[in-house]
CSV table of C-alpha atoms in Angstrom, one decimal:
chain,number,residue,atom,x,y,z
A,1,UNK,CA,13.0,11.8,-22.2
A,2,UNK,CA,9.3,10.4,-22.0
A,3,UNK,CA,6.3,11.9,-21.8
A,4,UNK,CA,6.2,11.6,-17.9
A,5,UNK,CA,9.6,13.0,-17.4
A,6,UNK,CA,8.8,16.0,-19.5
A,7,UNK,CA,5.6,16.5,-17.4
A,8,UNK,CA,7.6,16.3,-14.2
A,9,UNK,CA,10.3,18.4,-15.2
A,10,UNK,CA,7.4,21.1,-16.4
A,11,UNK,CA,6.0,21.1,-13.0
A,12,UNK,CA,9.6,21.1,-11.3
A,13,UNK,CA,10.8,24.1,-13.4
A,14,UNK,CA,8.0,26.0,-14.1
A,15,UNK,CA,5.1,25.1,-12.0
A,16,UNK,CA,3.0,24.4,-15.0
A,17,UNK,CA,-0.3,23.6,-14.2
A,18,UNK,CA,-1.2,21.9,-17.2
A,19,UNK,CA,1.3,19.5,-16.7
A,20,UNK,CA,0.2,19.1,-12.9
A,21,UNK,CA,-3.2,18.7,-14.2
A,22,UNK,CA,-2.3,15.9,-16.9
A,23,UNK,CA,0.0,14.0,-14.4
A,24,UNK,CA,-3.0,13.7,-11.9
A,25,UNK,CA,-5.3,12.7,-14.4
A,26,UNK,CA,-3.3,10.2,-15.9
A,27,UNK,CA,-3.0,8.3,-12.0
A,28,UNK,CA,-5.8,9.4,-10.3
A,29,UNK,CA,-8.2,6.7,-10.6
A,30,UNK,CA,-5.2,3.8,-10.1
A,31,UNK,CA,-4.4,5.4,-6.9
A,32,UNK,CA,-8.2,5.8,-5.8
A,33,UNK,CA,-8.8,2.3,-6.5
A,34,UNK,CA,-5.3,1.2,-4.1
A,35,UNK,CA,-6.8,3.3,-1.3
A,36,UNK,CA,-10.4,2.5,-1.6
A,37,UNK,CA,-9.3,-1.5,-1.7
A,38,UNK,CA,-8.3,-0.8,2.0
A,39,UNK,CA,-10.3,1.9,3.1
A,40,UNK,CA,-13.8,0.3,1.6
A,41,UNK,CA,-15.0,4.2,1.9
A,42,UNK,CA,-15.8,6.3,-1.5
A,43,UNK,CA,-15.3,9.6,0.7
A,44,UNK,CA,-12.1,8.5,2.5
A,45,UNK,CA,-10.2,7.2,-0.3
A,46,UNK,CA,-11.6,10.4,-2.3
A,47,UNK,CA,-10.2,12.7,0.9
A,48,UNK,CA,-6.6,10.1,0.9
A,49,UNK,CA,-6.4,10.3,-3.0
A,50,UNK,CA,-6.5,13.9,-3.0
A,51,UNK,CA,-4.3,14.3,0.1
A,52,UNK,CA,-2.3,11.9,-2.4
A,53,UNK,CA,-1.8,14.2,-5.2
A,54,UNK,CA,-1.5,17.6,-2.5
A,55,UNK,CA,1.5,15.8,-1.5
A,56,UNK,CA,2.8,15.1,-4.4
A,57,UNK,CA,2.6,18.2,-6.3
A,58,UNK,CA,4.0,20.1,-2.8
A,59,UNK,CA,7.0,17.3,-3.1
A,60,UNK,CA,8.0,16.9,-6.6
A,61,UNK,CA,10.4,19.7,-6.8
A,62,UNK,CA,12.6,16.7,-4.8
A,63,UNK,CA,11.5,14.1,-7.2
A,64,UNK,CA,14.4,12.3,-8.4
A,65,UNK,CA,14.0,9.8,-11.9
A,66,UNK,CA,17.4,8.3,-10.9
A,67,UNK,CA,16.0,7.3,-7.5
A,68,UNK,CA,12.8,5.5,-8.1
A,69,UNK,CA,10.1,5.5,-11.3
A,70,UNK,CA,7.3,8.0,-10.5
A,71,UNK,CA,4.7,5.5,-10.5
A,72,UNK,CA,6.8,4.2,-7.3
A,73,UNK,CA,7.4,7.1,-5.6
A,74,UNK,CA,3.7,8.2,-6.0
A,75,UNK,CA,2.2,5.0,-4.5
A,76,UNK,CA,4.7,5.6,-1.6
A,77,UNK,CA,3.2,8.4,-0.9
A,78,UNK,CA,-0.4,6.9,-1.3
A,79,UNK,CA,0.9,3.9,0.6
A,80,UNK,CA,1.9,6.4,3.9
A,81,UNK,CA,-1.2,8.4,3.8
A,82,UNK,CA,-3.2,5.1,4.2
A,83,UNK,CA,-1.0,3.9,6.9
A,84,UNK,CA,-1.0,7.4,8.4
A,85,UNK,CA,-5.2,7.5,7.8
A,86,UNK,CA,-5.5,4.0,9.9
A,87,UNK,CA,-2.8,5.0,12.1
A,88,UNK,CA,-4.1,7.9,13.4
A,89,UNK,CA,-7.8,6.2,13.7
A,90,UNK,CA,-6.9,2.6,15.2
A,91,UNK,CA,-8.0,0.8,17.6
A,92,UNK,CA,-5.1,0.1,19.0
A,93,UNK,CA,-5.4,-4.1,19.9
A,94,UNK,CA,-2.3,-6.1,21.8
A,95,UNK,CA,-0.7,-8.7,20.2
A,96,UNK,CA,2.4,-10.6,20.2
A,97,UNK,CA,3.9,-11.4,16.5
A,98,UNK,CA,5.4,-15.0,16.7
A,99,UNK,CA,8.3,-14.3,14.3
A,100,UNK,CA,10.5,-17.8,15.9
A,101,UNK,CA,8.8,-20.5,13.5
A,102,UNK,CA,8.7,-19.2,9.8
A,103,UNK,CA,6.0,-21.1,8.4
A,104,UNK,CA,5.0,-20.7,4.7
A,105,UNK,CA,1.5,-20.8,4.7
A,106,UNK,CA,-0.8,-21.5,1.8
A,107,UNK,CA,-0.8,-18.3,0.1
A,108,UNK,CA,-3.9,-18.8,-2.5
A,109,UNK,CA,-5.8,-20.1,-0.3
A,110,UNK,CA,-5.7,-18.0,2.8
A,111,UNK,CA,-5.5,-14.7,0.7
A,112,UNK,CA,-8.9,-15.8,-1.6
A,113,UNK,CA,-10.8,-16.6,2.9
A,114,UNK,CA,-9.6,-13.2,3.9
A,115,UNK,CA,-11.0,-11.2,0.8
A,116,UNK,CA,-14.2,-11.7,2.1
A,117,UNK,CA,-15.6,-8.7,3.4
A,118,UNK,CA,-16.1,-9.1,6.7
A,119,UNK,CA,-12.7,-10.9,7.5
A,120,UNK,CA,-11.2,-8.6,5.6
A,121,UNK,CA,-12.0,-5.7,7.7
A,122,UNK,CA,-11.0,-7.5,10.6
A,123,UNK,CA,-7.5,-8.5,9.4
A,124,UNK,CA,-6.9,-5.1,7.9
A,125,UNK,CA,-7.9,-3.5,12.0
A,126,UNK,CA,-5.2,-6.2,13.2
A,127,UNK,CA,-2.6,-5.1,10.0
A,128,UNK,CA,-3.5,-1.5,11.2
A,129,UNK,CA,-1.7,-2.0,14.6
A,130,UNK,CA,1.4,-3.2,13.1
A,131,UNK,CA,4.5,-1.0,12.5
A,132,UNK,CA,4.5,1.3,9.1
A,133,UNK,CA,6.8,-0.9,7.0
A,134,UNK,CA,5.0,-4.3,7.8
A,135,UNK,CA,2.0,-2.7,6.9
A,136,UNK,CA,3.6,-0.8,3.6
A,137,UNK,CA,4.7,-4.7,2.7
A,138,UNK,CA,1.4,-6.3,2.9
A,139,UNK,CA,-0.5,-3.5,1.4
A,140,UNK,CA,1.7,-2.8,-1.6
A,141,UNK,CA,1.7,-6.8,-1.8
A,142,UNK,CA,-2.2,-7.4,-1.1
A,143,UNK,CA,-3.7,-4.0,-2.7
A,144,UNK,CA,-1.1,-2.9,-4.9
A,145,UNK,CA,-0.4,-6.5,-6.5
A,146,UNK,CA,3.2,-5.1,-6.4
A,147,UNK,CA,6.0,-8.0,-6.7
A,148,UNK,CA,8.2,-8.8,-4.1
A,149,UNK,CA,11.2,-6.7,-6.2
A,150,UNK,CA,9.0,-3.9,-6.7
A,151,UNK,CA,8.4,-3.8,-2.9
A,152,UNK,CA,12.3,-4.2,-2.3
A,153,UNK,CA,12.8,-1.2,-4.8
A,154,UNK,CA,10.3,0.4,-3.6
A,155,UNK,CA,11.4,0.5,0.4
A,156,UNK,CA,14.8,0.1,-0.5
A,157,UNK,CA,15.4,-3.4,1.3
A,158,UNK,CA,16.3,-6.8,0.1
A,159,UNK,CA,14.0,-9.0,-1.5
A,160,UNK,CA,15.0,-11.5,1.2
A,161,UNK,CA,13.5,-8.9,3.6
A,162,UNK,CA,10.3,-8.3,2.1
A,163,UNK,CA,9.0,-12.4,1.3
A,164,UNK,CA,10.0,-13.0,5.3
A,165,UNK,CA,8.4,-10.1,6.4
A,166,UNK,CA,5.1,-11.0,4.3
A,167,UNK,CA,5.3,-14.9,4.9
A,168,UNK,CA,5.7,-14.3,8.3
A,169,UNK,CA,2.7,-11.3,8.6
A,170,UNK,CA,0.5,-14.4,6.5
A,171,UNK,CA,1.6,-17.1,8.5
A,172,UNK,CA,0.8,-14.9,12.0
A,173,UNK,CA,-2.9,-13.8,10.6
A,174,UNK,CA,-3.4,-17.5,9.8
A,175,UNK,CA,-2.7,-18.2,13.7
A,176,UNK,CA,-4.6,-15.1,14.8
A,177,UNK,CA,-7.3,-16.0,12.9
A,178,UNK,CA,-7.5,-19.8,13.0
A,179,UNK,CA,-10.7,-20.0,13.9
A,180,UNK,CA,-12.7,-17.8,11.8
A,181,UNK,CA,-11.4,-19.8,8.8
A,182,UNK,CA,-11.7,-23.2,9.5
């Protein structure tokens, strides 16, 4: 058993604190820096990262090793408090996805135009209106770095699933925002 199952199993079993403490410590400042990539907000992502954790020690009890690596399951839950955060704070925009011509844009390119700040906050307000596992996909992808078969893992769907779903998302912000790129 590894040093992170032994912690877990610590927590489950006894409600060490120590443990607790150690666990946090050790992925606290990954799991700031995923939140505060798509928040851009020291106090939200400090609020979201603890929320994070206050989740996580309320849920572990149901953790499962078998099921999913910790790591995983922990950015799942940081990945639905940030969708939950923008959710619940949108500005809700209309939009049709055009999902009927399956383009594969230039990846490189178009991800290294919307890292600019300012497009970047407006494609994340447009990603913010989409449904919760298109979003999950492009911020695991975009903010996590995560591979495409971590993200399958991860939201237990095919591989297949997850590069259409992305593509698709990239090829539709390239059309919806054509003109602030060219």
């Amino acid at each position: 058993m590894n040093d992170e199952l032994r912690l877990i199993s610590k927590i489950q079993k006894k409600g060490d604190h120590d443990a607790a403490d150690t666990l946090i410590r050790r992925y606290y400042d990954e799991i700031f820096r995923y939140i505060y990539r798509q928040t851009a907000n020291k106090d939200t992502a400090m609020d979201l990262t603890q929320e994070v954790f206050v989740s996580m020690l309320g849920t572990i009890v149901h953790f499962d090793g078998k099921q999913a690596g910790f790591r995983t399951w922990l950015y799942k839950i940081a990945t639905n408090k940030t969708v939950d955060y923008f959710r619940s704070r949108a500005v809700r925009i209309s939009h049709i996805l055009d999902t009927d011509d399956l383009e594969l844009p230039d990846e490189t390119d178009f991800i290294r135009r919307i890292e600019q700040e300012d497009m970047l906050d407006r494609v994340m307000r447009y990603v913010n209106t989409l449904p919760a596992e298109q979003q999950q996909v492009f911020r695991l992808k975009f903010y996590g770095e995560y591979t495409f078969i971590q993200i399958a893992e991860l939201l237990s769907i095919p591989e297949s699933s997850v590069k259409s779903k992305y593509y698709r998302l990239l090829n539709t912000l390239r059309k919806e925002f054509r003109n602030d790129y060219d």
